[in-house]
mmCIF file of C-alpha atoms in Angstrom:
data_model
loop_
_atom_site.group_PDB
_atom_site.id
_atom_site.type_symbol
_atom_site.label_atom_id
_atom_site.label_comp_id
_atom_site.label_asym_id
_atom_site.label_seq_id
_atom_site.Cartn_x
_atom_site.Cartn_y
_atom_site.Cartn_z
ATOM 1 C CA ALA Y 27 107.357 113.905 90.879
ATOM 2 C CA GLN Y 28 105.139 111.361 87.867
ATOM 3 C CA SER Y 29 102.137 109.421 88.410
ATOM 4 C CA VAL Y 30 99.801 107.871 86.489
ATOM 5 C CA ALA Y 31 96.239 107.334 87.391
ATOM 6 C CA GLN Y 32 93.951 104.272 85.595
ATOM 7 C CA PRO Y 33 90.693 105.742 86.308
ATOM 8 C CA GLU Y 34 88.395 102.231 86.229
ATOM 9 C CA ASP Y 35 89.426 98.875 88.509
ATOM 10 C CA GLN Y 36 88.106 96.743 86.145
ATOM 11 C CA VAL Y 37 86.366 96.859 81.911
ATOM 12 C CA ASN Y 38 84.341 94.735 80.937
ATOM 13 C CA VAL Y 39 83.339 93.928 77.555
ATOM 14 C CA ALA Y 40 82.065 91.876 75.347
ATOM 15 C CA GLU Y 41 83.802 89.542 73.227
ATOM 16 C CA GLY Y 42 83.199 90.866 69.639
ATOM 17 C CA ASN Y 43 83.425 94.298 70.503
ATOM 18 C CA PRO Y 44 85.893 97.452 70.802
ATOM 19 C CA LEU Y 45 87.885 98.031 73.919
ATOM 20 C CA THR Y 46 88.980 100.771 75.454
ATOM 21 C CA VAL Y 47 90.694 100.987 79.158
ATOM 22 C CA LYS Y 48 91.632 104.544 80.193
ATOM 23 C CA CYS Y 49 94.840 106.256 81.353
ATOM 24 C CA THR Y 50 96.331 109.669 82.792
ATOM 25 C CA TYR Y 51 99.660 111.035 83.563
ATOM 26 C CA SER Y 52 101.517 113.739 85.158
ATOM 27 C CA VAL Y 53 104.754 114.649 83.915
ATOM 28 C CA SER Y 54 107.217 117.442 84.685
ATOM 29 C CA GLY Y 55 109.036 117.395 80.882
ATOM 30 C CA ASN Y 56 108.542 115.043 77.858
ATOM 31 C CA PRO Y 57 106.248 112.025 78.546
ATOM 32 C CA TYR Y 58 107.427 107.927 77.918
ATOM 33 C CA LEU Y 59 104.158 106.425 78.217
ATOM 34 C CA PHE Y 60 103.848 102.387 77.935
ATOM 35 C CA TRP Y 61 101.444 99.860 78.631
ATOM 36 C CA TYR Y 62 101.534 96.072 79.742
ATOM 37 C CA VAL Y 63 99.507 93.515 80.606
ATOM 38 C CA GLN Y 64 99.510 90.775 83.352
ATOM 39 C CA TYR Y 65 98.168 86.897 82.803
ATOM 40 C CA PRO Y 66 97.300 85.596 85.979
ATOM 41 C CA ASN Y 67 100.463 83.699 87.038
ATOM 42 C CA ARG Y 68 103.205 85.489 84.776
ATOM 43 C CA GLY Y 69 105.173 88.609 85.233
ATOM 44 C CA LEU Y 70 104.436 91.715 83.094
ATOM 45 C CA GLN Y 71 104.529 91.833 80.019
ATOM 46 C CA PHE Y 72 105.479 94.741 77.089
ATOM 47 C CA LEU Y 73 102.330 96.085 74.724
ATOM 48 C CA LEU Y 74 103.732 99.244 73.328
ATOM 49 C CA LYS Y 75 105.027 102.390 74.382
ATOM 50 C CA TYR Y 76 105.215 106.310 72.673
ATOM 51 C CA ILE Y 77 108.306 107.830 72.858
ATOM 52 C CA THR Y 78 107.610 110.886 70.030
ATOM 53 C CA GLY Y 79 105.575 110.908 67.057
ATOM 54 C CA ASP Y 80 102.762 109.837 65.633
ATOM 55 C CA ASN Y 81 99.980 109.955 68.575
ATOM 56 C CA LEU Y 82 98.515 106.176 67.504
ATOM 57 C CA VAL Y 83 101.315 103.566 68.449
ATOM 58 C CA LYS Y 84 100.545 100.492 67.274
ATOM 59 C CA GLY Y 85 101.061 96.914 69.670
ATOM 60 C CA SER Y 86 101.008 93.577 69.653
ATOM 61 C CA TYR Y 87 98.348 91.403 69.721
ATOM 62 C CA GLY Y 88 95.904 94.293 67.733
ATOM 63 C CA PHE Y 89 96.206 96.693 71.080
ATOM 64 C CA GLU Y 90 97.339 100.393 69.631
ATOM 65 C CA ALA Y 91 97.404 103.228 72.516
ATOM 66 C CA GLU Y 92 96.653 106.864 70.914
ATOM 67 C CA PHE Y 93 98.842 109.451 73.110
ATOM 68 C CA ASN Y 94 97.035 113.120 73.377
ATOM 69 C CA LYS Y 95 98.759 115.961 75.576
ATOM 70 C CA SER Y 96 96.665 118.070 75.784
ATOM 71 C CA GLN Y 97 94.026 115.574 77.744
ATOM 72 C CA THR Y 98 97.691 113.887 79.379
ATOM 73 C CA SER Y 99 95.759 110.912 78.083
ATOM 74 C CA PHE Y 100 97.257 107.776 76.956
ATOM 75 C CA HIS Y 101 93.910 105.376 76.515
ATOM 76 C CA LEU Y 102 94.600 101.563 75.466
ATOM 77 C CA LYS Y 103 92.343 100.841 72.795
ATOM 78 C CA LYS Y 104 91.710 96.914 70.568
ATOM 79 C CA PRO Y 105 89.043 97.293 67.219
ATOM 80 C CA SER Y 106 87.282 93.349 68.185
ATOM 81 C CA ALA Y 107 87.767 91.952 71.760
ATOM 82 C CA LEU Y 108 89.191 88.817 72.158
ATOM 83 C CA VAL Y 109 88.569 86.034 75.625
ATOM 84 C CA SER Y 110 91.957 85.665 75.639
ATOM 85 C CA ASP Y 111 92.636 89.662 76.387
ATOM 86 C CA SER Y 112 91.379 89.533 80.242
ATOM 87 C CA ALA Y 113 94.097 90.429 82.399
ATOM 88 C CA LEU Y 114 95.297 92.552 84.130
ATOM 89 C CA TYR Y 115 96.978 96.058 82.392
ATOM 90 C CA PHE Y 116 99.894 98.300 82.978
ATOM 91 C CA CYS Y 117 100.020 102.030 82.325
ATOM 92 C CA ALA Y 118 103.174 103.140 83.389
ATOM 93 C CA VAL Y 119 105.445 106.457 82.496
ATOM 94 C CA ARG Y 120 109.494 107.110 82.917
ATOM 95 C CA ASP Y 121 110.392 109.455 84.754
ATOM 96 C CA TYR Y 122 113.290 112.161 84.392
ATOM 97 C CA GLY Y 123 115.296 109.265 87.189
ATOM 98 C CA GLN Y 124 114.978 106.786 84.003
ATOM 99 C CA ASN Y 125 112.487 104.614 86.559
ATOM 100 C CA PHE Y 126 109.145 103.410 85.713
ATOM 101 C CA VAL Y 127 106.035 105.023 87.965
ATOM 102 C CA PHE Y 128 103.220 102.288 87.617
ATOM 103 C CA GLY Y 129 99.367 102.584 87.620
ATOM 104 C CA PRO Y 130 97.221 100.690 90.248
ATOM 105 C CA GLY Y 131 96.550 98.395 87.191
ATOM 106 C CA THR Y 132 92.884 97.895 85.387
ATOM 107 C CA ARG Y 133 91.013 94.702 85.038
ATOM 108 C CA LEU Y 134 89.750 93.324 81.513
ATOM 109 C CA SER Y 135 87.508 90.726 81.428
ATOM 110 C CA VAL Y 136 86.229 89.870 77.860
ATOM 111 C CA LEU Y 137 82.627 88.098 78.065
ATOM 112 C CA PRO Y 138 81.716 85.434 75.601
ATOM 113 C CA ASP W 2 110.058 85.205 81.058
ATOM 114 C CA ALA W 3 111.808 83.293 80.024
ATOM 115 C CA ASP W 4 115.167 84.938 80.453
ATOM 116 C CA VAL W 5 114.192 86.323 83.660
ATOM 117 C CA THR W 6 113.629 83.713 86.627
ATOM 118 C CA GLN W 7 112.566 84.162 90.207
ATOM 119 C CA THR W 8 112.974 81.364 92.991
ATOM 120 C CA PRO W 9 110.858 80.461 94.687
ATOM 121 C CA ARG W 10 107.793 81.376 92.708
ATOM 122 C CA ASN W 11 106.044 80.668 96.133
ATOM 123 C CA ARG W 12 107.069 81.479 99.835
ATOM 124 C CA ILE W 13 104.801 81.365 103.592
ATOM 125 C CA THR W 14 106.688 82.476 106.778
ATOM 126 C CA LYS W 15 106.582 83.757 109.878
ATOM 127 C CA THR W 16 106.683 86.941 111.703
ATOM 128 C CA GLY W 17 110.105 88.004 112.245
ATOM 129 C CA LYS W 18 112.013 84.975 109.816
ATOM 130 C CA ARG W 19 114.709 86.562 107.428
ATOM 131 C CA ILE W 20 114.339 85.263 104.003
ATOM 132 C CA MET W 21 116.132 85.284 100.477
ATOM 133 C CA LEU W 22 114.246 85.983 96.572
ATOM 134 C CA GLU W 23 116.468 85.908 94.238
ATOM 135 C CA CYS W 24 116.269 86.384 90.650
ATOM 136 C CA SER W 25 118.871 85.833 87.583
ATOM 137 C CA GLN W 26 119.004 86.552 84.113
ATOM 138 C CA THR W 27 120.618 85.770 81.168
ATOM 139 C CA LYS W 28 119.851 88.615 78.592
ATOM 140 C CA GLY W 29 122.715 90.126 79.718
ATOM 141 C CA HIS W 30 121.161 93.214 80.676
ATOM 142 C CA ASP W 31 122.955 95.735 83.630
ATOM 143 C CA ARG W 32 119.761 96.533 85.371
ATOM 144 C CA MET W 33 118.071 95.005 88.467
ATOM 145 C CA TYR W 34 114.879 95.850 89.843
ATOM 146 C CA TRP W 35 113.091 94.593 92.495
ATOM 147 C CA TYR W 36 109.248 95.411 92.603
ATOM 148 C CA ARG W 37 106.205 94.616 95.154
ATOM 149 C CA GLN W 38 102.606 94.222 93.845
ATOM 150 C CA ASP W 39 99.492 94.448 95.669
ATOM 151 C CA PRO W 40 96.407 94.703 94.723
ATOM 152 C CA GLY W 41 94.947 98.803 94.011
ATOM 153 C CA LEU W 42 98.431 99.660 94.113
ATOM 154 C CA GLY W 43 100.688 98.572 91.729
ATOM 155 C CA LEU W 44 104.125 98.117 91.268
ATOM 156 C CA ARG W 45 106.087 99.824 93.425
ATOM 157 C CA LEU W 46 110.058 100.392 93.521
ATOM 158 C CA ILE W 47 112.061 98.549 96.416
ATOM 159 C CA TYR W 48 115.245 98.868 95.274
ATOM 160 C CA TYR W 49 117.373 99.016 91.597
ATOM 161 C CA SER W 50 120.713 98.412 90.741
ATOM 162 C CA PHE W 51 122.626 100.056 87.431
ATOM 163 C CA ASP W 52 125.746 97.699 87.310
ATOM 164 C CA VAL W 53 127.564 95.454 89.793
ATOM 165 C CA LYS W 54 128.790 97.997 92.095
ATOM 166 C CA ASP W 55 125.649 100.885 92.142
ATOM 167 C CA ILE W 56 122.283 99.847 94.797
ATOM 168 C CA ASN W 57 119.968 102.187 94.905
ATOM 169 C CA LYS W 58 116.441 102.562 97.104
ATOM 170 C CA GLY W 59 113.028 102.973 95.420
ATOM 171 C CA GLU W 60 110.153 104.172 96.690
ATOM 172 C CA ILE W 61 109.705 101.554 99.194
ATOM 173 C CA SER W 62 112.983 100.164 100.383
ATOM 174 C CA ASP W 63 112.265 99.845 104.525
ATOM 175 C CA GLY W 64 112.685 96.497 105.450
ATOM 176 C CA TYR W 65 114.139 95.447 102.953
ATOM 177 C CA SER W 66 118.295 95.434 101.325
ATOM 178 C CA VAL W 67 119.740 93.333 98.351
ATOM 179 C CA SER W 68 122.773 92.137 97.103
ATOM 180 C CA ARG W 69 123.849 91.910 93.603
ATOM 181 C CA GLN W 70 126.328 89.330 93.457
ATOM 182 C CA ALA W 71 126.923 89.179 89.740
ATOM 183 C CA GLN W 72 125.733 91.483 86.476
ATOM 184 C CA ALA W 73 123.351 87.875 86.374
ATOM 185 C CA LYS W 74 121.955 88.004 89.965
ATOM 186 C CA PHE W 75 120.493 90.371 92.387
ATOM 187 C CA SER W 76 118.578 88.942 95.344
ATOM 188 C CA LEU W 77 116.268 90.322 97.501
ATOM 189 C CA SER W 78 116.304 89.537 101.623
ATOM 190 C CA LEU W 79 113.237 90.989 104.470
ATOM 191 C CA GLU W 80 115.689 90.604 107.250
ATOM 192 C CA SER W 81 112.384 89.853 109.715
ATOM 193 C CA ALA W 82 109.420 89.187 107.499
ATOM 194 C CA ILE W 83 106.323 91.598 108.482
ATOM 195 C CA PRO W 84 102.722 90.433 107.716
ATOM 196 C CA ASN W 85 102.438 93.350 105.554
ATOM 197 C CA GLN W 86 105.384 92.530 103.164
ATOM 198 C CA THR W 87 102.550 89.696 101.785
ATOM 199 C CA ALA W 88 102.837 90.731 98.436
ATOM 200 C CA LEU W 89 103.867 89.148 95.093
ATOM 201 C CA TYR W 90 107.062 90.323 93.950
ATOM 202 C CA PHE W 91 108.594 90.863 91.377
ATOM 203 C CA CYS W 92 112.201 91.467 89.488
ATOM 204 C CA ALA W 93 113.237 92.897 86.115
ATOM 205 C CA THR W 94 116.181 93.748 83.905
ATOM 206 C CA SER W 95 116.210 96.473 81.497
ATOM 207 C CA ALA W 96 119.460 97.084 79.199
ATOM 208 C CA GLY W 97 120.132 100.850 79.331
ATOM 209 C CA THR W 98 119.551 104.290 79.411
ATOM 210 C CA HIS W 99 117.785 104.930 76.665
ATOM 211 C CA VAL W 100 114.141 106.046 77.186
ATOM 212 C CA GLY W 101 112.246 104.033 75.358
ATOM 213 C CA GLU W 102 114.217 101.144 77.109
ATOM 214 C CA THR W 103 111.817 98.826 78.122
ATOM 215 C CA GLN W 104 111.780 96.059 80.944
ATOM 216 C CA TYR W 105 111.705 92.673 81.529
ATOM 217 C CA PHE W 106 109.793 90.883 84.022
ATOM 218 C CA GLY W 107 110.172 87.588 85.336
ATOM 219 C CA PRO W 108 107.364 85.187 86.943
ATOM 220 C CA GLY W 109 106.576 87.251 90.287
ATOM 221 C CA THR W 110 107.519 85.465 93.735
ATOM 222 C CA ARG W 111 104.465 84.968 95.857
ATOM 223 C CA LEU W 112 104.736 85.588 99.897
ATOM 224 C CA LEU W 113 102.808 84.960 102.722
ATOM 225 C CA VAL W 114 103.818 86.235 105.764
ATOM 226 C CA LEU W 115 102.380 84.911 108.541
#
Protein backbone atom coordinates (compact mmCIF):
# COMPACT_ATOMS: atom_id res chain seq x y z
CA ALA A 1 0.00 0.00 0.00
CA GLN A 2 1.07 3.54 -0.66
CA SER A 3 1.94 5.78 2.26
CA VAL A 4 3.30 9.23 2.96
CA ALA A 5 5.24 10.43 5.97
CA GLN A 6 5.87 13.99 7.06
CA PRO A 7 8.31 13.60 9.93
CA GLU A 8 7.86 17.09 11.37
CA ASP A 9 4.59 18.22 12.93
CA GLN A 10 5.83 21.81 13.08
CA VAL A 11 8.50 23.81 11.30
CA ASN A 12 9.51 27.26 12.48
CA VAL A 13 11.59 29.57 10.34
CA ALA A 14 12.46 33.26 10.42
CA GLU A 15 11.18 35.47 7.63
CA GLY A 16 13.73 35.74 4.84
CA ASN A 17 15.38 32.44 5.66
CA PRO A 18 15.09 29.35 3.46
CA LEU A 19 12.49 26.79 4.44
CA THR A 20 12.18 23.05 3.95
CA VAL A 21 9.17 20.87 4.68
CA LYS A 22 10.02 17.19 4.50
CA CYS A 23 8.09 14.35 2.87
CA THR A 24 8.95 10.72 2.30
CA TYR A 25 6.81 8.19 0.51
CA SER A 26 6.34 4.51 -0.14
CA VAL A 27 4.81 3.21 -3.36
CA SER A 28 4.91 0.00 -5.33
CA GLY A 29 5.39 1.55 -8.75
CA ASN A 30 6.09 4.98 -10.15
CA PRO A 31 5.39 7.76 -7.64
CA TYR A 32 3.07 10.62 -8.50
CA LEU A 33 3.65 13.22 -5.81
CA PHE A 34 1.85 16.40 -4.83
CA TRP A 35 2.06 19.25 -2.35
CA TYR A 36 -1.01 21.08 -1.10
CA VAL A 37 -1.31 24.03 1.28
CA GLN A 38 -4.15 24.81 3.66
CA TYR A 39 -4.62 28.32 4.98
CA PRO A 40 -6.86 28.90 8.03
CA ASN A 41 -10.55 28.32 7.33
CA ARG A 42 -9.82 27.35 3.75
CA GLY A 43 -9.73 24.17 1.73
CA LEU A 44 -6.54 22.69 0.37
CA GLN A 45 -4.88 24.44 -2.54
CA PHE A 46 -2.60 22.75 -5.05
CA LEU A 47 1.04 23.93 -4.97
CA LEU A 48 3.00 21.61 -7.26
CA LYS A 49 3.39 18.06 -8.46
CA TYR A 50 5.93 15.58 -9.75
CA ILE A 51 4.81 13.13 -12.42
CA THR A 52 7.92 12.53 -14.49
CA GLY A 53 10.93 14.37 -15.89
CA ASP A 54 13.06 16.96 -14.12
CA ASN A 55 13.56 16.15 -10.44
CA LEU A 56 13.21 19.81 -9.45
CA VAL A 57 9.64 20.95 -9.75
CA LYS A 58 8.59 24.58 -9.48
CA GLY A 59 5.16 25.60 -8.28
CA SER A 60 3.02 28.43 -7.01
CA TYR A 61 4.12 31.26 -4.68
CA GLY A 62 7.84 30.60 -5.25
CA PHE A 63 7.78 27.07 -3.86
CA GLU A 64 9.71 24.20 -5.37
CA ALA A 65 10.22 20.55 -4.52
CA GLU A 66 12.95 18.07 -5.26
CA PHE A 67 12.14 14.49 -6.12
CA ASN A 68 14.81 12.07 -4.90
CA LYS A 69 14.09 8.51 -5.95
CA SER A 70 16.93 6.88 -4.02
CA GLN A 71 15.83 8.52 -0.78
CA THR A 72 12.10 8.25 -1.63
CA SER A 73 11.69 11.88 -0.71
CA PHE A 74 9.87 14.90 -2.09
CA HIS A 75 10.84 17.83 0.11
CA LEU A 76 9.18 21.21 -0.32
CA LYS A 77 11.47 24.23 -0.37
CA LYS A 78 11.45 27.98 -0.69
CA PRO A 79 14.57 30.17 -0.79
CA SER A 80 13.14 33.03 1.27
CA ALA A 81 10.17 32.52 3.58
CA LEU A 82 7.37 35.04 4.02
CA VAL A 83 5.11 35.44 7.03
CA SER A 84 2.20 34.81 4.66
CA ASP A 85 3.60 31.31 3.97
CA SER A 86 2.47 30.27 7.45
CA ALA A 87 -0.01 27.45 6.88
CA LEU A 88 -0.52 23.70 7.02
CA TYR A 89 1.25 21.78 4.27
CA PHE A 90 0.27 18.34 3.01
CA CYS A 91 2.28 15.96 0.88
CA ALA A 92 0.27 13.40 -1.10
CA VAL A 93 0.92 10.43 -3.33
CA ARG A 94 -1.39 9.04 -5.94
CA ASP A 95 -1.98 5.32 -5.90
CA TYR A 96 -2.93 2.78 -8.56
CA GLY A 97 -6.63 3.33 -7.86
CA GLN A 98 -6.01 6.96 -8.73
CA ASN A 99 -6.96 8.14 -5.30
CA PHE A 100 -4.76 10.33 -3.18
CA VAL A 101 -3.05 9.27 0.03
CA PHE A 102 -2.21 12.28 2.18
CA GLY A 103 0.45 12.72 4.80
CA PRO A 104 -0.48 13.97 8.28
CA GLY A 105 0.51 17.55 7.50
CA THR A 106 3.24 19.91 8.69
CA ARG A 107 2.43 23.25 10.23
CA LEU A 108 4.79 25.95 9.01
CA SER A 109 5.23 29.08 11.09
CA VAL A 110 7.25 31.93 9.62
CA LEU A 111 8.27 34.36 12.30
CA PRO A 112 8.71 38.07 11.53
CA ASP B 1 -12.26 27.33 -3.92
CA ALA B 2 -15.34 29.21 -5.16
CA ASP B 3 -15.89 26.53 -7.81
CA VAL B 4 -16.50 23.94 -5.09
CA THR B 5 -18.96 24.93 -2.38
CA GLN B 6 -19.99 23.16 0.78
CA THR B 7 -22.99 23.68 3.02
CA PRO B 8 -23.19 24.15 5.90
CA ARG B 9 -19.79 25.57 6.82
CA ASN B 10 -20.31 24.80 10.49
CA ARG B 11 -22.68 22.40 12.20
CA ILE B 12 -23.30 21.33 15.77
CA THR B 13 -25.44 18.27 16.31
CA LYS B 14 -26.22 15.72 18.98
CA THR B 15 -25.36 12.05 19.19
CA GLY B 16 -27.84 9.94 17.25
CA LYS B 17 -29.04 12.66 14.92
CA ARG B 18 -28.99 12.26 11.15
CA ILE B 19 -27.25 15.02 9.26
CA MET B 20 -26.36 15.74 5.67
CA LEU B 21 -23.43 17.70 4.31
CA GLU B 22 -23.76 18.99 0.78
CA CYS B 23 -21.23 19.71 -1.94
CA SER B 24 -21.75 21.44 -5.25
CA GLN B 25 -19.28 22.18 -8.03
CA THR B 26 -19.30 24.29 -11.13
CA LYS B 27 -16.06 22.92 -12.59
CA GLY B 28 -17.81 20.33 -14.73
CA HIS B 29 -15.75 17.52 -13.21
CA ASP B 30 -16.96 13.95 -13.22
CA ARG B 31 -15.09 12.84 -10.12
CA MET B 32 -16.05 13.88 -6.60
CA TYR B 33 -14.69 12.91 -3.20
CA TRP B 34 -15.44 13.26 0.49
CA TYR B 35 -12.62 13.43 3.03
CA ARG B 36 -12.40 14.02 6.74
CA GLN B 37 -9.50 15.82 8.37
CA ASP B 38 -8.38 15.12 11.91
CA PRO B 39 -5.36 16.71 13.60
CA GLY B 40 -2.23 14.66 13.02
CA LEU B 41 -3.96 12.27 10.64
CA GLY B 42 -4.14 14.30 7.47
CA LEU B 43 -7.05 13.71 5.13
CA ARG B 44 -8.73 10.35 4.93
CA LEU B 45 -11.01 9.32 2.10
CA ILE B 46 -14.61 8.46 3.04
CA TYR B 47 -16.32 7.94 -0.32
CA TYR B 48 -15.68 8.80 -3.93
CA SER B 49 -17.67 8.87 -7.14
CA PHE B 50 -16.29 8.73 -10.68
CA ASP B 51 -19.64 9.59 -12.25
CA VAL B 52 -23.31 9.80 -11.33
CA LYS B 53 -23.79 6.01 -11.44
CA ASP B 54 -20.55 5.13 -9.68
CA ILE B 55 -20.10 5.22 -5.90
CA ASN B 56 -17.14 3.70 -4.08
CA LYS B 57 -16.14 3.29 -0.46
CA GLY B 58 -12.94 4.88 0.71
CA GLU B 59 -10.69 4.16 3.64
CA ILE B 60 -13.18 5.06 6.39
CA SER B 61 -16.74 4.66 5.06
CA ASP B 62 -18.32 3.04 8.13
CA GLY B 63 -21.02 5.25 9.62
CA TYR B 64 -21.34 7.33 6.46
CA SER B 65 -23.37 7.18 3.26
CA VAL B 66 -23.37 9.31 0.11
CA SER B 67 -25.62 10.31 -2.73
CA ARG B 68 -24.57 11.60 -6.15
CA GLN B 69 -27.68 13.47 -7.19
CA ALA B 70 -26.15 14.95 -10.33
CA GLN B 71 -22.75 15.50 -11.86
CA ALA B 72 -22.47 18.69 -9.86
CA LYS B 73 -23.77 17.47 -6.49
CA PHE B 74 -22.42 14.97 -3.99
CA SER B 75 -23.89 14.69 -0.49
CA LEU B 76 -22.49 13.00 2.59
CA SER B 77 -24.82 11.69 5.30
CA LEU B 78 -24.19 10.61 8.84
CA GLU B 79 -27.12 8.32 9.61
CA SER B 80 -26.64 8.41 13.38
CA ALA B 81 -23.92 10.82 14.38
CA ILE B 82 -21.44 9.91 17.11
CA PRO B 83 -18.86 12.12 18.87
CA ASN B 84 -15.85 10.58 17.10
CA GLN B 85 -17.27 11.87 13.84
CA THR B 86 -16.39 15.35 15.02
CA ALA B 87 -13.99 16.56 12.33
CA LEU B 88 -13.46 18.89 9.41
CA TYR B 89 -15.03 17.50 6.24
CA PHE B 90 -13.87 18.37 2.74
CA CYS B 91 -15.39 17.77 -0.63
CA ALA B 92 -13.07 17.65 -3.64
CA THR B 93 -13.38 17.23 -7.40
CA SER B 94 -11.11 16.18 -10.23
CA ALA B 95 -11.50 16.05 -13.97
CA GLY B 96 -10.38 12.61 -15.03
CA THR B 97 -8.11 9.65 -14.92
CA HIS B 98 -4.70 11.14 -15.70
CA VAL B 99 -2.29 10.50 -12.85
CA GLY B 100 -1.25 14.13 -12.88
CA GLU B 101 -4.78 15.39 -12.46
CA THR B 102 -5.08 17.52 -9.34
CA GLN B 103 -7.97 17.74 -6.94
CA TYR B 104 -9.86 20.92 -6.16
CA PHE B 105 -11.18 21.31 -2.65
CA GLY B 106 -14.14 23.05 -1.12
CA PRO B 107 -13.75 25.27 1.94
CA GLY B 108 -14.74 22.54 4.39
CA THR B 109 -17.53 21.85 6.88
CA ARG B 110 -16.64 21.87 10.54
CA LEU B 111 -18.84 19.34 12.36
CA LEU B 112 -19.18 18.98 16.11
CA VAL B 113 -21.11 16.02 17.50
CA LEU B 114 -22.04 16.41 21.15
